[in-house]
XYZ file of C-alpha atoms in Angstrom:
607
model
C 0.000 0.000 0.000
C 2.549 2.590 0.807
C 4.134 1.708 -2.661
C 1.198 3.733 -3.730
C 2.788 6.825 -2.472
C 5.953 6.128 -3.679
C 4.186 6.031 -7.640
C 2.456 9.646 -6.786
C 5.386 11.525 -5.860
C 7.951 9.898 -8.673
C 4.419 11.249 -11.110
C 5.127 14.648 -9.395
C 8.985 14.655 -9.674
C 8.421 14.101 -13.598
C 5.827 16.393 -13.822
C 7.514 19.202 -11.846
C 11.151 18.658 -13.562
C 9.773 19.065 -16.829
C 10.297 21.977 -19.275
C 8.686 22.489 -22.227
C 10.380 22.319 -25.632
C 9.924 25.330 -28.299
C 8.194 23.339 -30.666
C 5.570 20.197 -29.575
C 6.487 16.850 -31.561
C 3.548 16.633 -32.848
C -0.334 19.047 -33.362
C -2.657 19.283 -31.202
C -4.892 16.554 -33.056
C -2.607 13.678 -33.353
C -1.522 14.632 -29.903
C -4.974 14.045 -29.029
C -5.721 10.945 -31.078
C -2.666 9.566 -30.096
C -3.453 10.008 -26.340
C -7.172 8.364 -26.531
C -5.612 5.659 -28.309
C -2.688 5.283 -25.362
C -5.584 5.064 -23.174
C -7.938 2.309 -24.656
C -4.515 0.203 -25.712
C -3.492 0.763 -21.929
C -7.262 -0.342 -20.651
C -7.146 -3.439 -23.064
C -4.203 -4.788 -21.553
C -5.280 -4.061 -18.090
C -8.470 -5.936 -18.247
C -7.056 -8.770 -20.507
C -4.565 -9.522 -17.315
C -7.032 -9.118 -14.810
C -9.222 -11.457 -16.762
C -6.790 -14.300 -16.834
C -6.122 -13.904 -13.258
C -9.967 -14.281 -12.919
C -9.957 -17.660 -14.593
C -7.065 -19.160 -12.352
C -8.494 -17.978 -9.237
C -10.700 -21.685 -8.184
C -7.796 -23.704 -9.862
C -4.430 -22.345 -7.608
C -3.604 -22.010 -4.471
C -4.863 -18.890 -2.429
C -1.277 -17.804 -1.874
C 0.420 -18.270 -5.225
C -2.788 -16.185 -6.561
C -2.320 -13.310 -4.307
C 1.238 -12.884 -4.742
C -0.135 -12.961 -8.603
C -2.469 -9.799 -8.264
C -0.127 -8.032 -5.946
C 2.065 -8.654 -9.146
C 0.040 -7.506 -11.569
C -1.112 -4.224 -9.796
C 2.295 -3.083 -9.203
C 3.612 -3.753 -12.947
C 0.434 -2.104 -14.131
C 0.773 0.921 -12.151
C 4.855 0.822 -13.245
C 3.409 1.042 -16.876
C 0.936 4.089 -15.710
C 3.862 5.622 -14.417
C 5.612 4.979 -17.943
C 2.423 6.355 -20.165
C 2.707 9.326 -17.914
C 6.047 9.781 -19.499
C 4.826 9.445 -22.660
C 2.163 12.061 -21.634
C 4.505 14.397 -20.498
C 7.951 14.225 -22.464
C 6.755 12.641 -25.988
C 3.225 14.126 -26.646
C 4.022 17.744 -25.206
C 0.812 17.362 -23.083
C 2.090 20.243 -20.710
C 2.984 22.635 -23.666
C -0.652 22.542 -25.321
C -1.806 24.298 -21.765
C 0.502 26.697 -20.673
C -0.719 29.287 -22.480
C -4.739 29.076 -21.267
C -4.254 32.249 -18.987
C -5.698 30.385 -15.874
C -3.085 27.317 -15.611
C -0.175 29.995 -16.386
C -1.814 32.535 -13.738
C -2.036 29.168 -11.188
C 0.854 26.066 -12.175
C -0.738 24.310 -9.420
C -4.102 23.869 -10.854
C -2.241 22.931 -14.289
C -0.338 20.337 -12.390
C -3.383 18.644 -10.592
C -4.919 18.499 -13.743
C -1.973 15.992 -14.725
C -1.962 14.160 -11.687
C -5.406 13.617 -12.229
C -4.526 11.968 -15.197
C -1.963 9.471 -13.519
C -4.909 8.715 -11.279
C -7.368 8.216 -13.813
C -4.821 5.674 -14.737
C -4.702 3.754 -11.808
C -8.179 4.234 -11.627
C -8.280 1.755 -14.319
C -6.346 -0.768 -12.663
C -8.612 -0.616 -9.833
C -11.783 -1.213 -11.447
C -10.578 -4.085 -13.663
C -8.950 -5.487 -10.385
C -11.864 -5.306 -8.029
C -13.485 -8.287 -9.762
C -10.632 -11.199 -8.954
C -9.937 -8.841 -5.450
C -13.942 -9.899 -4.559
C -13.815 -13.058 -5.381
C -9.956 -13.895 -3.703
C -10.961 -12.332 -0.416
C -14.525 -12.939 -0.454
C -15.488 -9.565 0.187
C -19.066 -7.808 -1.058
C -17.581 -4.187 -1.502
C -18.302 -2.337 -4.556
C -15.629 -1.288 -7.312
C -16.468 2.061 -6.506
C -15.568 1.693 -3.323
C -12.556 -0.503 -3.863
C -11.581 2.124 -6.505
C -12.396 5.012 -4.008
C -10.054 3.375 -1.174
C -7.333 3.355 -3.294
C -7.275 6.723 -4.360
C -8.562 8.245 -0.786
C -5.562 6.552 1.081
C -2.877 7.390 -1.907
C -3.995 11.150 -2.478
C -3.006 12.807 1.193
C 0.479 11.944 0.033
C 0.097 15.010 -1.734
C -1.565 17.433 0.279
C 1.814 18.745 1.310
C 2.918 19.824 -2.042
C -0.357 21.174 -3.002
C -1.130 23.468 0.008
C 2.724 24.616 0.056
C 2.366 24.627 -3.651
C -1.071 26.731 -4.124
C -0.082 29.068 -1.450
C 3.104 29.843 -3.560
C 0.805 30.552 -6.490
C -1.654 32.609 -4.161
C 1.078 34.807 -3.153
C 2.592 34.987 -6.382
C -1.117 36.615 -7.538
C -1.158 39.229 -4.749
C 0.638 42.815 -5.560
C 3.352 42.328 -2.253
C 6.172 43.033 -4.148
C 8.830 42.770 -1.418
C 7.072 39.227 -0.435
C 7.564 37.802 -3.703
C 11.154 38.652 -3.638
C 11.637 36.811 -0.424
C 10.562 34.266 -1.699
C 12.345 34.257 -4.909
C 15.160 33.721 -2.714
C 17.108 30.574 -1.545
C 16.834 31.630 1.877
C 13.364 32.696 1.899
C 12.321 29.364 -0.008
C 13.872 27.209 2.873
C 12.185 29.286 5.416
C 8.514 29.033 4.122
C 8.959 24.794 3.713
C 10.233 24.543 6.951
C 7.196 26.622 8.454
C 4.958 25.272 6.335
C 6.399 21.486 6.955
C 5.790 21.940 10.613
C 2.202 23.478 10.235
C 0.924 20.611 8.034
C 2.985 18.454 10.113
C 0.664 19.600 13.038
C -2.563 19.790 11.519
C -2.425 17.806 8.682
C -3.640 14.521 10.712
C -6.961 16.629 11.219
C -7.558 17.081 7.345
C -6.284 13.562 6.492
C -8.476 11.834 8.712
C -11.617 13.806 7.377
C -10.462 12.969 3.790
C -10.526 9.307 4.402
C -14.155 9.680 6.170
C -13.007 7.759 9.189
C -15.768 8.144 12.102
C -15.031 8.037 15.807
C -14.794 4.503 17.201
C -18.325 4.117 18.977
C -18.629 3.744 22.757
C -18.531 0.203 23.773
C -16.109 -2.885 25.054
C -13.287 -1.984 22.407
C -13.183 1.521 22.572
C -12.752 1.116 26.653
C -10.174 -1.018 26.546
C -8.082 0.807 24.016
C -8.877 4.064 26.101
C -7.664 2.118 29.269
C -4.305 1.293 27.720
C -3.748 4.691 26.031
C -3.821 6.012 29.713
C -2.020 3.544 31.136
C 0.720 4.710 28.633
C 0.037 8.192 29.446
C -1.001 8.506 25.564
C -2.567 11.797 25.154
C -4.891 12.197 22.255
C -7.705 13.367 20.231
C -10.128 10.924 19.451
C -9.691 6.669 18.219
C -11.325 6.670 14.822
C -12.740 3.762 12.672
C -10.836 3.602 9.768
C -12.413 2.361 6.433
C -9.753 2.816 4.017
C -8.806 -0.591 2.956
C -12.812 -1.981 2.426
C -12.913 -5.321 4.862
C -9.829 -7.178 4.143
C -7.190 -5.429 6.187
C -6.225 -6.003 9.963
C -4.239 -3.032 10.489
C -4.093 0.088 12.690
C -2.324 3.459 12.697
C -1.753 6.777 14.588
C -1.046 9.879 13.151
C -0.101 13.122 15.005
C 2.380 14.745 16.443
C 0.373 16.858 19.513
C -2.587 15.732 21.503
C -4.999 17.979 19.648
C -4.386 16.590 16.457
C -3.187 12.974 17.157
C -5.648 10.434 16.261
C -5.511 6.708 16.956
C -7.023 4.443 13.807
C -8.161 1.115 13.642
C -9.651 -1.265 10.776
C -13.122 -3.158 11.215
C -11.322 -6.533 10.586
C -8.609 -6.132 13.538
C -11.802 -5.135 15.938
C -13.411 -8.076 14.479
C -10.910 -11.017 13.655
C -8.225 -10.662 16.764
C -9.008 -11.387 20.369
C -8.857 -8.681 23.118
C -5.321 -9.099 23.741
C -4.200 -8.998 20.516
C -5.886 -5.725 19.969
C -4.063 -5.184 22.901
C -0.682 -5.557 21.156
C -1.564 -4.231 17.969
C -2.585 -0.516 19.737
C 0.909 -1.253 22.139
C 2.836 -0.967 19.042
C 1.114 2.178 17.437
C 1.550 3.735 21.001
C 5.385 2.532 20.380
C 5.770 4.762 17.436
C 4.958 7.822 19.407
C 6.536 7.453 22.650
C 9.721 6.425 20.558
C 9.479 9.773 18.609
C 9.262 7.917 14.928
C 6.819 10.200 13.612
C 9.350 12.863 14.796
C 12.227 11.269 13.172
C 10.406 10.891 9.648
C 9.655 14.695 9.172
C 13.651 15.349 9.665
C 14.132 12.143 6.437
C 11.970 14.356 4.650
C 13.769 17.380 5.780
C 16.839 15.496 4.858
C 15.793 14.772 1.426
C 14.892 18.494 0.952
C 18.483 19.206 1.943
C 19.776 16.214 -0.139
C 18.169 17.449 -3.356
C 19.658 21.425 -2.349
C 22.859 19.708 -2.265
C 23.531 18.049 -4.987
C 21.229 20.274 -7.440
C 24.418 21.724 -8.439
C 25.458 18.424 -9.212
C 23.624 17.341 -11.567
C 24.140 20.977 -13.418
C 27.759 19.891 -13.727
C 26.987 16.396 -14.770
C 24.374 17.650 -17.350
C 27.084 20.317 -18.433
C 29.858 17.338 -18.742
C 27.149 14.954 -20.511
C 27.428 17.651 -23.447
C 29.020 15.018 -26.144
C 26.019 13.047 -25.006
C 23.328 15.594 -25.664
C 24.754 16.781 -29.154
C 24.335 13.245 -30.653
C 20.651 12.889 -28.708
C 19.739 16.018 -30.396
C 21.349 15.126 -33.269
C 18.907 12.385 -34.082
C 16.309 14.889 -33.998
C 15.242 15.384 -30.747
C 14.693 18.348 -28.672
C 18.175 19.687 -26.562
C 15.288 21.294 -23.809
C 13.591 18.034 -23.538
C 17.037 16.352 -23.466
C 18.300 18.212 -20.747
C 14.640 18.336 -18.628
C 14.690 14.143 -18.921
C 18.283 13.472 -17.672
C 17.314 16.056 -15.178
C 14.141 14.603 -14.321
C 15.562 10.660 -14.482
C 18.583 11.959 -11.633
C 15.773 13.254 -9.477
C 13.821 10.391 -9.519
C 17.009 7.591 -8.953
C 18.103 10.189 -5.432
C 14.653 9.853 -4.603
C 14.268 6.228 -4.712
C 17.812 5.888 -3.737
C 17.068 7.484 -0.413
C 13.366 6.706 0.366
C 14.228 2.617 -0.645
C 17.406 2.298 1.547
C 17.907 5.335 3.577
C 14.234 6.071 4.433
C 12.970 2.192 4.074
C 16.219 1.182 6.884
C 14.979 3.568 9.546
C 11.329 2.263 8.668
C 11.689 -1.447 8.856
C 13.777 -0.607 12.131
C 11.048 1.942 13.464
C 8.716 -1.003 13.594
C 10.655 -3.439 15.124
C 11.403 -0.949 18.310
C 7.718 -0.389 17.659
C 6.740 -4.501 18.061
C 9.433 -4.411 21.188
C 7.579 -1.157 23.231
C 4.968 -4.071 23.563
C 6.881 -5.355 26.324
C 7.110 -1.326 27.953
C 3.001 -2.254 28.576
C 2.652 -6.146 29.079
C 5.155 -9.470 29.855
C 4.399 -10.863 26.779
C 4.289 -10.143 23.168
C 2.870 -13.266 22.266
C -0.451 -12.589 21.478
C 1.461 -9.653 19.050
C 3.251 -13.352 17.017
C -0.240 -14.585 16.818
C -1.440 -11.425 15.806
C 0.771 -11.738 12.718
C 0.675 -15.145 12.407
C -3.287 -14.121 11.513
C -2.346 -11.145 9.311
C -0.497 -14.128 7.420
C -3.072 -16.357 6.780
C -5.371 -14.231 6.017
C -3.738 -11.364 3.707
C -2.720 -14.231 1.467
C 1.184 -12.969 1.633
C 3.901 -15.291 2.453
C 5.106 -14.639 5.526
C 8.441 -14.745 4.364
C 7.907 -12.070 2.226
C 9.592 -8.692 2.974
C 9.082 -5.288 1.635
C 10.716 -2.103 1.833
C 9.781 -0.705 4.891
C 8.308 -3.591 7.180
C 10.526 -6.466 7.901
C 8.392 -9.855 6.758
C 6.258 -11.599 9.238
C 8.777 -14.550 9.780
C 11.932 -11.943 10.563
C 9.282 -10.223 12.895
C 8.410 -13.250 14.655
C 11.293 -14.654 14.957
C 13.033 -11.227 16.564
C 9.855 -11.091 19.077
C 10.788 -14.946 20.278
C 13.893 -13.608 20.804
C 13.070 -11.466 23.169
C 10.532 -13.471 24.857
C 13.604 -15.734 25.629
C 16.028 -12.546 26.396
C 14.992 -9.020 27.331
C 18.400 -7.821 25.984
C 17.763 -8.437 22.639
C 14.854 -5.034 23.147
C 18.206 -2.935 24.592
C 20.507 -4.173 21.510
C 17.885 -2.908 18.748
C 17.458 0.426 20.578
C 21.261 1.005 20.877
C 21.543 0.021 17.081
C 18.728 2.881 16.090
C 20.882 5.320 18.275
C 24.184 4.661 16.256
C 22.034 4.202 13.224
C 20.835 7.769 14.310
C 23.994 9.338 14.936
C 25.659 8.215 11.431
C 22.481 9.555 9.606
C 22.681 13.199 11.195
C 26.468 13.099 11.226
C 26.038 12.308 6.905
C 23.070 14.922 6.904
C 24.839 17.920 8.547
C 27.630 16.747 6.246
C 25.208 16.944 3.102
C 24.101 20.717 4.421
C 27.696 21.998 4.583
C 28.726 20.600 1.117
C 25.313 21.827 -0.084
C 25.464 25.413 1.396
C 29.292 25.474 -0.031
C 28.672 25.121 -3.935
C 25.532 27.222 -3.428
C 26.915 29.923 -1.690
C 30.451 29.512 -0.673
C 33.352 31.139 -2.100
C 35.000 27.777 -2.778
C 31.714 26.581 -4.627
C 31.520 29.505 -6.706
C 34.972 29.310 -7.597
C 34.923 25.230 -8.386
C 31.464 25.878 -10.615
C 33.087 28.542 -12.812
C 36.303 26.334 -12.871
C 34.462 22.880 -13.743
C 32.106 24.574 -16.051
C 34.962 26.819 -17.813
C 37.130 23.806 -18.300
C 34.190 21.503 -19.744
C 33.605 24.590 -22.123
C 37.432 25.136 -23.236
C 37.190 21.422 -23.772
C 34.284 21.480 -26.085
C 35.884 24.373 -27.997
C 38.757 22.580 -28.749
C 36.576 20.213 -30.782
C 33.791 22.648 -31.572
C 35.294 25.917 -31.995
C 32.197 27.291 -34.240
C 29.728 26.575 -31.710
C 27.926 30.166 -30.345
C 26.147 28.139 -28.064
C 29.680 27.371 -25.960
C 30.711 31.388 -25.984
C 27.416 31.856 -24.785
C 27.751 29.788 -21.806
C 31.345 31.216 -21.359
C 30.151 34.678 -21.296
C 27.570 33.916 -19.070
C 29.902 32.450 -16.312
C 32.438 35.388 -17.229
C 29.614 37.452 -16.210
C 28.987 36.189 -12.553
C 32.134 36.136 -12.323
C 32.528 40.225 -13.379
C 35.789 38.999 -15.768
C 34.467 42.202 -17.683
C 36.880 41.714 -20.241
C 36.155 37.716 -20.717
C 32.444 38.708 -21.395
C 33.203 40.922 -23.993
C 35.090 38.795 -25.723
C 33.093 35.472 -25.624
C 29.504 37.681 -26.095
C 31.501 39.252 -29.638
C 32.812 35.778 -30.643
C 29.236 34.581 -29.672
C 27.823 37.023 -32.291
C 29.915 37.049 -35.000
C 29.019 33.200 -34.963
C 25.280 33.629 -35.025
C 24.462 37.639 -34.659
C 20.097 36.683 -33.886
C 20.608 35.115 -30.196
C 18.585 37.625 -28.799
C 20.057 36.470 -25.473
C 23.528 37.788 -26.404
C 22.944 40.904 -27.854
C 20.828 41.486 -24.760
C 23.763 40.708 -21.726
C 26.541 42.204 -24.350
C 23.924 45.512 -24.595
C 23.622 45.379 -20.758
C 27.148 45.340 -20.133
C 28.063 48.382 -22.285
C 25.331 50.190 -20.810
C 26.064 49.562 -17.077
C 29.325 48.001 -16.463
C 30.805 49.006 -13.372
C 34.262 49.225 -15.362
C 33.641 52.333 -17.167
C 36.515 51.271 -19.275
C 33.927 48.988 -21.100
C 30.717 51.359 -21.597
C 29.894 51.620 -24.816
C 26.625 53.438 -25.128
C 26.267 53.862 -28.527
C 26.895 49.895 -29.543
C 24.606 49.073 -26.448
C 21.792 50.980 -28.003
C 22.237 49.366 -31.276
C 22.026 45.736 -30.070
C 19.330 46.295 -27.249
C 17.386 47.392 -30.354
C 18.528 44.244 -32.477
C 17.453 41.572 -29.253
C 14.129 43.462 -29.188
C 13.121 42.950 -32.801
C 14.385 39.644 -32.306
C 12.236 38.646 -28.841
C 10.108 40.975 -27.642
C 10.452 40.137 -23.588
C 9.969 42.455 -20.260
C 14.313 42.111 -19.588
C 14.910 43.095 -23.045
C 12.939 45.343 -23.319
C 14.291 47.120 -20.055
C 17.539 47.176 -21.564
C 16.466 48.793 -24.689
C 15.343 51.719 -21.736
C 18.068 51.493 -20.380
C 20.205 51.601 -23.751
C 18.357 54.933 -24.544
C 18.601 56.032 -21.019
C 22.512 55.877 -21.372
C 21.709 57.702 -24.804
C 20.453 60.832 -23.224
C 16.974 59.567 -25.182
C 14.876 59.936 -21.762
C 11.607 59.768 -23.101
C 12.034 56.546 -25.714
C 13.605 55.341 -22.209
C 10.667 55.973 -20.276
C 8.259 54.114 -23.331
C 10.481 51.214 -23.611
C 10.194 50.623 -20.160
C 6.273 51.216 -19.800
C 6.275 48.294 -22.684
C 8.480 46.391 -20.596
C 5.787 46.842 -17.663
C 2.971 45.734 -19.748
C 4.675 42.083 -20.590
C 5.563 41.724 -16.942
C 3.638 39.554 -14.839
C 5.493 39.068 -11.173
C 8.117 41.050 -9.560
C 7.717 44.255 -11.077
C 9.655 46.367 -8.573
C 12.605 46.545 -10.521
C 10.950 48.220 -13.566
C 8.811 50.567 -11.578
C 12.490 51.703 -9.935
C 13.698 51.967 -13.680
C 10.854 53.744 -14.339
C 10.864 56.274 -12.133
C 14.465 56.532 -12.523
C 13.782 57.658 -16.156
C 11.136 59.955 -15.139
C 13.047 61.754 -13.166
C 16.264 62.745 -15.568
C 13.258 63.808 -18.184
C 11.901 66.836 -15.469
């Protein structure tokens, strides 16, 4: 189940990674036809496997069968994940929408709309699975509601990104100038997740548990007894919820929360209805385990940790993109786009650290989580024997081998076998909770390591010095066996100019022109620099005027235009200044404080 979340967020890595190429592969009809037709060949298959499944379900074993549909659902959803590609990177889906002024005023609408597609996906392996689910584990729910719990539990996954998301996008609508810069910042960026991480992180349980329609657990013999052992814990918390999200089938419970106001305890009707009192017992001793030994805690700072991990090596994958350049030419020399290039290696390096780190950073601390978890039984009771034959249940009836693992639980046997263990010796409990602390110590010792590398090529002198040396030396390199490229001057001009080598811009921008004399991009830094250079040495206001005036007939954009203003500014032309920049204003569509300054800065040499 929680590989479900693990499908959503690689669907938003691709999605948000993604950048559009200047022309689509193909128009906006075949794109179409071609997409309906992805769909129904997609469905076919999908209900053509879940069909033969159907047919083999009275004639194998219940076992062999489940591990077959468990099969089946994952490679199906693999393939959704892979049509989404398709979506995105070879029909152009993105590019026929981000003109329709309401996606481009809010990206976060445009990107539910795609995620909506992934899940319409899915949705299809759902309702061509519910028929072999019903019959393998005898259950009378309803493909819409099988469907429905899917989705419901998957979705929350993403209420994260979409709140910290939309908010970015509300913001981004309002006329606060100075907040918009903020957060157009590295600094201010960091700040707002790490607020807004620890506000969801509080409240989030509240909107979660409404999304997945759970109801309060009613008064009665099971709801006492799970009270009574919450308060023998000392287990402060908000209310114990019935929680319907996996139909009938599933003997499982939860807790989600980090204070008492917003902590709720969750339980399935099959564990009320299928264990005995004690094993309840055990089952809520475990979930009380997770709290008391600070896991949920420790998973916000892995996702913090990932957040730094991707900061850190962002720059990275710039450099290995940069020294993948042989690479790229002879991609885009079979015809393919160099922006779409670029955007997939981008997006495919994203998505390997992610699964990298959630599968055997994130999945280690997991697996080990719930095995201190299973041992905090012993904290409340002698035993944790009616915990084995709680799994030893779980086992027969799931279907799953119980020697099955997965990535974040150990399997049943490895849990069983660590709880007999320590029914036989209580040091076994110490030994796992000193091997969490060291695992603990190595992970925050690599972390803060990953934050002072990260904050070191992003704003350290050393980092700025080793990206202009790596990236100058890759360049020199290229030249030497493509010394006609404008392209490479381009990029050497541009690292010239962070670097303020005055001189090195000059000459790379010229040699970038004589080469190809339309890169609007060019003309437009070259024009800047003889207009404003701090080194009056290299003002040339006259030749900045002329190719400000070039890069605007070439693309007509608010930064060009605002150094055509400021070409005719340098000019003595005040009042084609002061026009030039009001067109500059109209094209504009965030963080307009800079061209209101320019403007008024004009305005005020015409009095």
């Amino acid at each position: 189940m929680f590989a479900n979340f693990i499908y959503f967020i690689v669907v938003l890595l691709i999605y948000t990674t993604y950048q559009p190429p200047e022309k689509t592969n193909f128009g906006p009809f075949e794109t179409l036809f071609l997409f309906l037709c992805l769909i129904f060949i997609f469905a076919s298959f999908t209900r053509l496997q879940f069909h033969k499944l159907e047919k083999q379900i009275y004639r194998k074993n219940f076992s062999a069968l489940v591990y077959k549909f468990d099969t089946i659902i994952a490679r199906h959803c693999v393939t959704a994940i892979l049509l989404f590609i398709i979506n995105i990177y070879f029909l152009n889906l993105p590019s026929f929408l981000k003109d329709i002024p309401f996606f481009s005023a809010f990206p976060t609408l445009q990107a539910l709309f795609f995620l909506g597609i992934f899940i319409f996906y899915l949705s299809i392996i759902w309702a061509f699975a519910h028929k072999p689910y019903r019959l393998l584990y005898k259950t009378d729910d309803s493909w819409q509601s099988y469907v429905w719990s899917n989705i419901s539990f998957s979705i929350p996954v993403l209420l994260p990104w979409l709140f910290l998301s939309g908010i970015l996008d509300f913001i981004n609508s309002l006329p606060f100038e100075l907040l918009k810069q903020l957060l157009a910042t590295t600094e201010g960026q960091v700040v707002y997740f790490l607020i807004f991480l620890f506000i969801i992180a509080v409240i989030g349980p509240a909107i979660i548990q409404k999304f997945w329609r759970c109801k309060p657990l009613e008064n009665g013999y099971n709801r006492s007894r799970i009270e009574f052992l919450c308060k023998k814990a000392d287990l402060k918390y908000a209310n114990i919820l019935y929680w319907p999200a996996f139909g009938s089938r599933m003997i499982t419970a939860g807790v989600m929360g980090l204070v008492k106001r917003f902590r709720y305890i969750l339980v399935t009707g099959p564990l009320l209805s299928f264990l005995e009192p004690d094993e309840i017992d055990s089952v809520i001793a475990h979930e009380i385990g997770h709290i008391k030994r600070k896991h949920l805690i420790f998973y916000l700072v892995f996702f913090t940790g990932y957040m730094l991990l991707s900061y850190a090596t962002y720059d990275l994958i710039i450099y290995f993109i940069i020294f993948s350049e042989p690479v790229l030419k002879l991609i885009t020399g079979m015809g393919l786009s160099r922006t779409a290039t670029i955007s997939t290696i981008f997006s495919i390096t994203e998505i390997c650290i992610f699964l990298i780190y959630f599968r055997y950073v994130f999945g280690y601390f997991m697996r080990n989580f719930e095995r201190q978890a299973d041992c905090y039984v012993y904290t409340l009771f002698d035993s944790a024997k009616p915990l084995i034959s709680t799994f030893k249940k779980i086992s027969v009836t799931s279907g799953q081998s119980p020697d099955r693992p997965n990535w974040h639980h150990y399997s049943i046997t490895e849990r069983i076998d660590y709880l007999n263990k320590c029914e036989t010796d209580k040091n076994y409990i110490s030994r796992h909770d000193r091997k969490i602390k060291k695992s603990m110590a190595v992970y925050f010792t690599a972390i803060i390591l990953v934050g002072i590398i990260g904050y070191s090529l992003n704003f350290g002198a050393a980092g700025k010095q080793l990206s202009n040396h790596f990236i100058e030396k890759i360049i020199f390199r290229e030249l030497e066996k493509s010394p006609d490229d404008p392209n490479l001057y381009q990029t050497l001009g541009d690292i010239y100019y962070n670097a303020n080598n005055y001189n090195g811009v000059k000459q790379a921008y010229e040699k970038a022109l004589s080469l190809n004399p339309d890169n609007p991009h060019v003309l437009n830094n070259l024009a800047w620099l003889y207009a404003t250079c701090d080194d009056l040495s290299f003002r040339n206001s006259i030749r900045a005027l002329k190719l400000s005036k070039k890069a605007v007939t070439l693309l007509k954009a608010p930064h060009i235009l605002d150094t055509l203003a400021e070409s005719y500014f340098v000019n003595g032309k005040y009042e084609k200044a002061i026009a030039a920049e009001l067109r500059a204003l109209e094209l504009v569509k965030s963080n307009r404080s800079h061209y209101n300054k320019q403007l008024e800065k004009f305005r005020k040499a015409a009095e």
